[in-house]
């Protein structure tokens, strides 16, 4: 099996490098004509989000002056898209744009399958102005720059979200607590106080997530990557402390795991678990889970993850970006004209907008909602994780 994987990856690298070589030479964009190009965008939005996206796609298709046609296709989850992209790179039949995390960018670029967007960002004709670049939050703007690939920019950030602790306010009050736990010691205490296996009740419903584990490490003052952003650091005391919390919950029987898709949200909504960890993009889905839960609606809220002794409350801000696979020079320019224009970067369903000009509206939204009150004074970690 391992040999088959190695052969497949070598094939991916060979195909992509041959395609990349034909386009890489076209650095001068001034003579390119994107008129009449059809471009495809593989995304992961469904339901209401996909409906919102369709409006923006239609707007672009009917108003862009080059007659470019954008075809937006829902290709499933991030995992589904990752698998399809690996196959597409091997076949040479890649989309014009694709959603992906920064680790996806790094993996695809092992096969030279992505375009360095610095070429377009800095182009005097088609690129961003200094004011437009300054409109991105610096931390978000920096997340798609890869040190290991000579600082290539392998994506643009349309949105970001943050990891949160979801908790059942009513249940917490029934146990005599007037607020969510702030330290991990308090968290284990409360989670185990809520646990009654005979009644099918648990303190926490766990969901396997790199972002959740990273946030736990951050909350102890650690990181999961070295200062040079060249290697992961999983053998730290902070990582052991984070895993130690999970170990305590397992040893004391205070944690459960629902194998179904979004099973943690279902457990929370059905009052099976007092706590879950998840993304802020899941807020509306948690609301639906609670409203439609088996035991009736209840009061719930969000808070930062607990933190280690002597540490501050922290939030992990992360998210997928839009990547440009290597195609033809004309198709890449057409994709850039959509990506760099207002529709793509205006579309931020369920996430934190990545442009600083939205700060006043975002501040008004956060300060007007009691749900967010415990998040306001939290800070993001020094590094970036996605």
Tab-separated table of C-alpha atoms in Angstrom:
chain	number	residue	atom	x	y	z
A	1	UNK	CA	0.000	0.000	0.000
A	2	UNK	CA	2.831	2.395	0.857
A	3	UNK	CA	4.509	1.820	-2.514
A	4	UNK	CA	1.238	2.618	-4.314
A	5	UNK	CA	0.968	5.917	-2.413
A	6	UNK	CA	4.560	6.846	-3.258
A	7	UNK	CA	4.002	6.066	-6.947
A	8	UNK	CA	0.809	8.130	-6.965
A	9	UNK	CA	2.550	11.086	-5.369
A	10	UNK	CA	5.457	10.916	-7.810
A	11	UNK	CA	2.934	10.927	-10.664
A	12	UNK	CA	1.203	13.958	-9.137
A	13	UNK	CA	4.525	15.767	-8.875
A	14	UNK	CA	5.547	14.972	-12.444
A	15	UNK	CA	2.221	16.022	-13.979
A	16	UNK	CA	1.985	19.225	-11.968
A	17	UNK	CA	5.586	20.200	-12.598
A	18	UNK	CA	5.091	19.814	-16.348
A	19	UNK	CA	1.911	21.928	-16.241
A	20	UNK	CA	3.582	24.453	-13.947
A	21	UNK	CA	6.561	24.850	-16.235
A	22	UNK	CA	4.350	25.951	-19.117
A	23	UNK	CA	2.693	28.673	-17.071
A	24	UNK	CA	5.472	29.822	-14.770
A	25	UNK	CA	7.229	31.537	-17.633
A	26	UNK	CA	4.215	33.809	-18.212
A	27	UNK	CA	5.164	36.335	-15.544
A	28	UNK	CA	4.330	39.364	-17.723
A	29	UNK	CA	0.568	39.754	-17.382
A	30	UNK	CA	0.175	42.944	-19.395
A	31	UNK	CA	-0.468	41.192	-22.726
A	32	UNK	CA	-2.867	38.554	-21.408
A	33	UNK	CA	-6.522	38.655	-22.433
A	34	UNK	CA	-8.950	36.835	-20.064
A	35	UNK	CA	-11.978	37.572	-22.256
A	36	UNK	CA	-14.464	34.703	-22.547
A	37	UNK	CA	-12.737	32.363	-20.095
A	38	UNK	CA	-14.796	29.848	-18.106
A	39	UNK	CA	-13.464	29.178	-14.626
A	40	UNK	CA	-14.519	26.713	-11.937
A	41	UNK	CA	-14.441	27.119	-8.165
A	42	UNK	CA	-14.556	24.066	-5.907
A	43	UNK	CA	-16.051	25.089	-2.570
A	44	UNK	CA	-17.594	23.474	0.510
A	45	UNK	CA	-20.654	25.688	1.044
A	46	UNK	CA	-24.142	24.208	1.210
A	47	UNK	CA	-27.656	25.223	2.197
A	48	UNK	CA	-28.120	28.911	2.937
A	49	UNK	CA	-24.437	29.612	2.380
A	50	UNK	CA	-24.552	28.139	-1.113
A	51	UNK	CA	-27.639	30.226	-1.848
A	52	UNK	CA	-25.749	33.382	-0.830
A	53	UNK	CA	-22.801	32.315	-2.933
A	54	UNK	CA	-25.036	31.798	-5.982
A	55	UNK	CA	-26.115	35.444	-5.800
A	56	UNK	CA	-22.509	36.646	-5.858
A	57	UNK	CA	-21.584	34.274	-8.690
A	58	UNK	CA	-24.493	35.590	-10.721
A	59	UNK	CA	-23.420	39.153	-9.969
A	60	UNK	CA	-19.896	38.465	-11.215
A	61	UNK	CA	-21.062	36.614	-14.316
A	62	UNK	CA	-23.432	39.378	-15.388
A	63	UNK	CA	-21.279	42.402	-14.577
A	64	UNK	CA	-17.632	41.572	-15.260
A	65	UNK	CA	-16.400	43.386	-18.350
A	66	UNK	CA	-14.406	40.443	-19.751
A	67	UNK	CA	-17.316	38.060	-20.229
A	68	UNK	CA	-15.762	35.590	-17.790
A	69	UNK	CA	-18.088	32.803	-16.649
A	70	UNK	CA	-17.624	31.415	-13.157
A	71	UNK	CA	-19.004	27.958	-12.336
A	72	UNK	CA	-19.143	27.355	-8.564
A	73	UNK	CA	-19.342	23.690	-7.551
A	74	UNK	CA	-19.952	22.242	-4.104
A	75	UNK	CA	-17.466	19.380	-3.830
A	76	UNK	CA	-18.303	18.315	-0.271
A	77	UNK	CA	-16.255	18.702	2.887
A	78	UNK	CA	-12.646	19.810	3.192
A	79	UNK	CA	-11.658	16.123	3.310
A	80	UNK	CA	-13.695	15.379	0.172
A	81	UNK	CA	-12.122	18.316	-1.651
A	82	UNK	CA	-8.641	17.272	-0.551
A	83	UNK	CA	-9.119	13.796	-1.980
A	84	UNK	CA	-10.580	15.155	-5.225
A	85	UNK	CA	-7.745	17.659	-5.587
A	86	UNK	CA	-5.105	14.960	-5.220
A	87	UNK	CA	-6.801	13.000	-8.000
A	88	UNK	CA	-7.226	16.137	-10.111
A	89	UNK	CA	-3.550	17.038	-9.792
A	90	UNK	CA	-2.605	13.547	-10.941
A	91	UNK	CA	-4.921	13.757	-13.974
A	92	UNK	CA	-4.111	17.388	-14.800
A	93	UNK	CA	-7.812	18.318	-14.730
A	94	UNK	CA	-7.807	20.822	-11.873
A	95	UNK	CA	-10.327	23.571	-11.035
A	96	UNK	CA	-9.448	27.241	-11.462
A	97	UNK	CA	-9.981	27.950	-7.756
A	98	UNK	CA	-10.362	25.663	-4.754
A	99	UNK	CA	-10.937	26.085	-1.038
A	100	UNK	CA	-8.347	24.661	1.346
A	101	UNK	CA	-6.475	25.107	4.578
A	102	UNK	CA	-2.863	26.190	4.762
A	103	UNK	CA	-1.712	22.603	5.261
A	104	UNK	CA	-3.487	21.761	1.987
A	105	UNK	CA	-1.568	24.566	0.302
A	106	UNK	CA	1.723	23.153	1.550
A	107	UNK	CA	0.888	19.617	0.442
A	108	UNK	CA	-0.326	20.580	-3.032
A	109	UNK	CA	2.744	22.717	-3.558
A	110	UNK	CA	5.007	19.737	-3.063
A	111	UNK	CA	3.837	18.953	-6.603
A	112	UNK	CA	4.115	22.601	-7.770
A	113	UNK	CA	0.352	22.489	-8.250
A	114	UNK	CA	-0.496	25.998	-7.026
A	115	UNK	CA	0.149	29.486	-8.340
A	116	UNK	CA	2.185	31.905	-6.241
A	117	UNK	CA	-0.363	34.692	-5.874
A	118	UNK	CA	2.371	37.248	-5.200
A	119	UNK	CA	2.638	37.428	-8.996
A	120	UNK	CA	-0.881	38.849	-9.150
A	121	UNK	CA	-0.968	40.720	-5.841
A	122	UNK	CA	2.027	42.821	-6.892
A	123	UNK	CA	1.183	43.222	-10.575
A	124	UNK	CA	0.967	46.924	-11.570
A	125	UNK	CA	-2.069	46.318	-13.798
A	126	UNK	CA	-4.099	43.654	-12.042
A	127	UNK	CA	-2.738	43.672	-8.492
A	128	UNK	CA	-3.797	45.153	-5.177
A	129	UNK	CA	-2.971	48.698	-4.157
A	130	UNK	CA	-1.148	49.323	-0.884
A	131	UNK	CA	-4.455	50.505	0.596
A	132	UNK	CA	-6.207	47.282	-0.434
A	133	UNK	CA	-3.470	45.143	1.118
A	134	UNK	CA	-3.630	47.224	4.304
A	135	UNK	CA	-7.354	46.487	4.478
A	136	UNK	CA	-6.622	42.874	5.421
A	137	UNK	CA	-5.898	42.092	9.059
A	138	UNK	CA	-2.109	41.490	9.093
A	139	UNK	CA	-2.402	38.153	10.884
A	140	UNK	CA	-4.909	36.853	8.340
A	141	UNK	CA	-2.897	38.191	5.411
A	142	UNK	CA	0.242	36.437	6.637
A	143	UNK	CA	-1.295	32.991	7.103
A	144	UNK	CA	-1.039	31.943	3.440
A	145	UNK	CA	2.656	32.891	3.064
A	146	UNK	CA	4.855	29.785	3.232
A	147	UNK	CA	8.421	30.134	4.470
A	148	UNK	CA	9.301	26.655	3.200
A	149	UNK	CA	8.349	27.733	-0.334
A	150	UNK	CA	10.376	30.942	-0.455
A	151	UNK	CA	7.521	32.995	0.996
A	152	UNK	CA	5.115	32.112	-1.807
A	153	UNK	CA	1.542	33.260	-1.201
A	154	UNK	CA	-0.547	30.178	-1.908
A	155	UNK	CA	-4.013	31.477	-1.021
A	156	UNK	CA	-6.176	34.468	-0.093
A	157	UNK	CA	-8.301	34.616	3.090
A	158	UNK	CA	-12.011	35.241	2.463
A	159	UNK	CA	-12.946	34.612	6.096
A	160	UNK	CA	-11.712	33.398	9.447
A	161	UNK	CA	-13.415	31.814	12.432
A	162	UNK	CA	-12.359	31.024	15.998
A	163	UNK	CA	-12.454	28.037	18.321
A	164	UNK	CA	-14.957	28.321	21.165
A	165	UNK	CA	-16.230	26.397	24.154
A	166	UNK	CA	-19.984	25.815	23.894
A	167	UNK	CA	-21.710	25.230	27.218
A	168	UNK	CA	-25.174	24.561	28.659
A	169	UNK	CA	-26.005	27.499	30.957
A	170	UNK	CA	-29.058	25.857	32.555
A	171	UNK	CA	-27.188	22.654	33.352
A	172	UNK	CA	-24.285	24.628	34.771
A	173	UNK	CA	-26.631	26.561	37.060
A	174	UNK	CA	-28.374	23.367	38.180
A	175	UNK	CA	-25.005	22.146	39.464
A	176	UNK	CA	-24.515	25.366	41.414
A	177	UNK	CA	-22.049	27.144	39.114
A	178	UNK	CA	-22.645	30.759	38.094
A	179	UNK	CA	-20.308	30.802	35.091
A	180	UNK	CA	-18.251	28.585	32.796
A	181	UNK	CA	-14.904	27.219	33.992
A	182	UNK	CA	-11.954	29.501	33.333
A	183	UNK	CA	-9.065	27.141	34.124
A	184	UNK	CA	-8.557	23.556	33.017
A	185	UNK	CA	-8.663	22.382	36.627
A	186	UNK	CA	-12.105	23.963	37.013
A	187	UNK	CA	-13.170	22.521	33.669
A	188	UNK	CA	-12.382	18.922	34.644
A	189	UNK	CA	-14.201	19.445	37.947
A	190	UNK	CA	-17.364	20.772	36.298
A	191	UNK	CA	-17.330	18.230	33.445
A	192	UNK	CA	-17.104	15.344	35.893
A	193	UNK	CA	-19.771	16.862	38.151
A	194	UNK	CA	-22.126	16.815	35.157
A	195	UNK	CA	-21.341	13.192	34.285
A	196	UNK	CA	-23.774	10.374	35.030
A	197	UNK	CA	-23.051	7.434	32.710
A	198	UNK	CA	-26.084	5.489	33.922
A	199	UNK	CA	-28.270	8.371	32.724
A	200	UNK	CA	-26.247	8.789	29.529
A	201	UNK	CA	-24.908	12.205	30.602
A	202	UNK	CA	-21.338	13.406	30.122
A	203	UNK	CA	-19.344	16.529	30.760
A	204	UNK	CA	-17.941	16.737	27.243
A	205	UNK	CA	-18.645	15.365	23.776
A	206	UNK	CA	-15.303	15.239	21.983
A	207	UNK	CA	-14.720	16.012	18.322
A	208	UNK	CA	-11.328	15.185	16.768
A	209	UNK	CA	-9.990	18.515	15.515
A	210	UNK	CA	-6.460	19.777	14.999
A	211	UNK	CA	-7.701	23.303	15.685
A	212	UNK	CA	-9.199	22.314	19.043
A	213	UNK	CA	-6.028	20.547	20.145
A	214	UNK	CA	-3.907	23.489	18.986
A	215	UNK	CA	-6.085	25.857	21.014
A	216	UNK	CA	-5.584	23.730	24.112
A	217	UNK	CA	-1.807	23.921	23.598
A	218	UNK	CA	-2.015	27.695	23.097
A	219	UNK	CA	-4.041	27.991	26.314
A	220	UNK	CA	-1.087	26.582	28.255
A	221	UNK	CA	1.234	29.146	26.674
A	222	UNK	CA	2.684	26.800	24.063
A	223	UNK	CA	2.715	26.425	20.303
A	224	UNK	CA	2.630	23.551	17.834
A	225	UNK	CA	5.239	24.911	15.436
A	226	UNK	CA	8.697	26.360	15.962
A	227	UNK	CA	9.541	30.061	15.795
A	228	UNK	CA	10.853	29.696	12.234
A	229	UNK	CA	7.628	27.999	11.057
A	230	UNK	CA	9.675	25.128	9.686
A	231	UNK	CA	8.749	22.199	11.951
A	232	UNK	CA	5.983	21.006	14.250
A	233	UNK	CA	6.698	20.813	17.969
A	234	UNK	CA	4.532	18.091	19.447
A	235	UNK	CA	6.958	17.066	22.199
A	236	UNK	CA	6.510	20.083	24.467
A	237	UNK	CA	5.337	20.327	28.066
A	238	UNK	CA	2.332	22.360	26.876
A	239	UNK	CA	1.279	19.577	24.507
A	240	UNK	CA	1.601	17.051	27.322
A	241	UNK	CA	-0.509	19.278	29.573
A	242	UNK	CA	-3.202	19.564	26.878
A	243	UNK	CA	-3.294	15.810	26.325
A	244	UNK	CA	-3.258	15.363	30.103
A	245	UNK	CA	-6.605	17.161	30.361
A	246	UNK	CA	-8.134	14.747	27.861
A	247	UNK	CA	-6.541	11.822	29.705
A	248	UNK	CA	-8.124	12.951	32.993
A	249	UNK	CA	-11.558	13.108	31.385
A	250	UNK	CA	-11.143	9.655	29.844
A	251	UNK	CA	-9.829	8.091	33.066
A	252	UNK	CA	-12.751	9.514	35.051
A	253	UNK	CA	-15.333	8.611	32.402
A	254	UNK	CA	-16.404	12.239	31.930
A	255	UNK	CA	-16.099	12.401	28.145
A	256	UNK	CA	-17.926	10.741	25.258
A	257	UNK	CA	-17.574	10.743	21.488
A	258	UNK	CA	-20.397	10.527	18.974
A	259	UNK	CA	-19.073	9.009	15.712
A	260	UNK	CA	-21.821	10.558	13.601
A	261	UNK	CA	-21.183	13.637	11.438
A	262	UNK	CA	-21.478	16.632	13.780
A	263	UNK	CA	-22.260	14.172	16.565
A	264	UNK	CA	-20.848	16.570	19.165
A	265	UNK	CA	-23.410	19.199	18.148
A	266	UNK	CA	-26.180	16.592	18.399
A	267	UNK	CA	-24.989	15.511	21.859
A	268	UNK	CA	-24.965	19.135	22.968
A	269	UNK	CA	-28.420	19.844	21.549
A	270	UNK	CA	-29.854	16.641	23.079
A	271	UNK	CA	-28.412	17.547	26.504
A	272	UNK	CA	-26.137	14.521	26.476
A	273	UNK	CA	-23.026	16.673	27.029
A	274	UNK	CA	-22.569	19.928	28.919
A	275	UNK	CA	-19.534	21.095	26.926
A	276	UNK	CA	-18.218	20.852	23.389
A	277	UNK	CA	-15.421	22.643	21.539
A	278	UNK	CA	-16.066	23.979	18.055
A	279	UNK	CA	-15.751	26.742	15.511
A	280	UNK	CA	-17.643	30.032	15.667
A	281	UNK	CA	-18.918	29.161	12.187
A	282	UNK	CA	-21.016	26.500	13.904
A	283	UNK	CA	-23.025	28.994	15.978
A	284	UNK	CA	-26.220	28.799	13.870
A	285	UNK	CA	-25.983	25.009	13.724
A	286	UNK	CA	-25.653	24.765	17.494
A	287	UNK	CA	-28.726	26.986	17.762
A	288	UNK	CA	-30.666	24.615	15.533
A	289	UNK	CA	-29.409	21.571	17.465
A	290	UNK	CA	-30.628	23.081	20.743
A	291	UNK	CA	-33.993	24.201	19.346
A	292	UNK	CA	-34.636	20.771	17.845
A	293	UNK	CA	-33.039	18.731	20.642
A	294	UNK	CA	-34.732	15.699	22.151
A	295	UNK	CA	-35.038	17.308	25.596
A	296	UNK	CA	-36.327	20.700	24.535
A	297	UNK	CA	-34.497	24.015	24.156
A	298	UNK	CA	-32.297	25.380	26.932
A	299	UNK	CA	-30.123	28.417	27.542
A	300	UNK	CA	-26.618	28.021	26.151
A	301	UNK	CA	-23.668	30.259	25.481
A	302	UNK	CA	-20.028	30.380	24.383
A	303	UNK	CA	-16.739	31.198	26.077
A	304	UNK	CA	-13.017	30.949	25.345
A	305	UNK	CA	-11.338	27.635	26.041
A	306	UNK	CA	-10.186	27.285	29.663
A	307	UNK	CA	-6.543	28.196	30.196
A	308	UNK	CA	-3.560	27.017	32.171
A	309	UNK	CA	-2.611	28.529	35.506
A	310	UNK	CA	-1.014	31.935	35.024
A	311	UNK	CA	-2.182	32.194	31.410
A	312	UNK	CA	-4.717	34.509	29.782
A	313	UNK	CA	-7.917	33.462	28.043
A	314	UNK	CA	-7.086	32.884	24.390
A	315	UNK	CA	-8.883	32.318	21.089
A	316	UNK	CA	-7.500	30.524	18.058
A	317	UNK	CA	-8.397	32.380	14.849
A	318	UNK	CA	-8.098	30.251	11.717
A	319	UNK	CA	-9.811	29.326	8.478
A	320	UNK	CA	-9.664	28.040	4.941
A	321	UNK	CA	-8.458	30.148	2.029
A	322	UNK	CA	-9.062	30.239	-1.708
A	323	UNK	CA	-6.233	28.640	-3.697
A	324	UNK	CA	-5.416	28.929	-7.403
A	325	UNK	CA	-4.232	25.692	-9.045
A	326	UNK	CA	-1.910	25.946	-12.043
A	327	UNK	CA	-3.908	25.971	-15.305
A	328	UNK	CA	-3.281	28.341	-18.248
A	329	UNK	CA	-2.088	31.929	-18.066
A	330	UNK	CA	-5.411	33.269	-19.365
A	331	UNK	CA	-7.530	31.115	-17.052
A	332	UNK	CA	-5.387	32.036	-14.063
A	333	UNK	CA	-5.831	35.736	-14.795
A	334	UNK	CA	-9.586	35.247	-15.131
A	335	UNK	CA	-9.633	33.427	-11.791
A	336	UNK	CA	-7.617	36.230	-10.228
A	337	UNK	CA	-10.062	38.846	-11.502
A	338	UNK	CA	-12.829	37.068	-9.624
A	339	UNK	CA	-10.722	36.315	-6.571
A	340	UNK	CA	-9.350	39.833	-6.233
A	341	UNK	CA	-12.688	41.514	-6.963
A	342	UNK	CA	-15.381	42.219	-4.440
A	343	UNK	CA	-17.599	39.121	-4.821
A	344	UNK	CA	-15.128	36.466	-3.642
A	345	UNK	CA	-13.786	38.443	-0.715
A	346	UNK	CA	-17.217	39.777	0.254
A	347	UNK	CA	-18.491	36.227	0.659
A	348	UNK	CA	-17.788	35.379	4.286
A	349	UNK	CA	-20.630	33.156	5.563
A	350	UNK	CA	-20.384	32.205	9.207
A	351	UNK	CA	-16.885	33.593	9.640
A	352	UNK	CA	-15.025	36.673	10.772
A	353	UNK	CA	-14.546	39.051	7.875
A	354	UNK	CA	-10.921	39.336	6.903
A	355	UNK	CA	-10.956	42.996	5.828
A	356	UNK	CA	-10.241	45.691	8.391
A	357	UNK	CA	-12.879	48.018	6.915
A	358	UNK	CA	-15.496	45.706	8.413
A	359	UNK	CA	-14.142	46.324	11.939
A	360	UNK	CA	-16.832	48.881	12.999
A	361	UNK	CA	-19.683	46.618	11.881
A	362	UNK	CA	-18.042	43.597	13.500
A	363	UNK	CA	-17.527	45.507	16.756
A	364	UNK	CA	-21.174	46.595	16.803
A	365	UNK	CA	-22.313	43.026	16.194
A	366	UNK	CA	-20.146	41.585	18.970
A	367	UNK	CA	-20.919	44.243	21.573
A	368	UNK	CA	-24.660	44.020	20.922
A	369	UNK	CA	-24.876	40.272	21.512
A	370	UNK	CA	-24.672	38.861	25.024
A	371	UNK	CA	-23.491	35.527	23.583
A	372	UNK	CA	-20.142	37.122	22.722
A	373	UNK	CA	-19.555	38.935	26.009
A	374	UNK	CA	-17.043	36.391	27.356
A	375	UNK	CA	-15.035	36.474	24.120
A	376	UNK	CA	-14.474	40.251	23.958
A	377	UNK	CA	-11.444	40.368	26.255
A	378	UNK	CA	-9.762	37.238	24.907
A	379	UNK	CA	-6.698	37.543	22.734
A	380	UNK	CA	-5.432	35.477	19.800
A	381	UNK	CA	-2.168	33.567	20.175
A	382	UNK	CA	1.007	35.180	18.890
A	383	UNK	CA	1.367	32.717	16.021
A	384	UNK	CA	-1.137	31.679	13.380
A	385	UNK	CA	-2.673	28.271	13.012
A	386	UNK	CA	-5.021	26.861	10.436
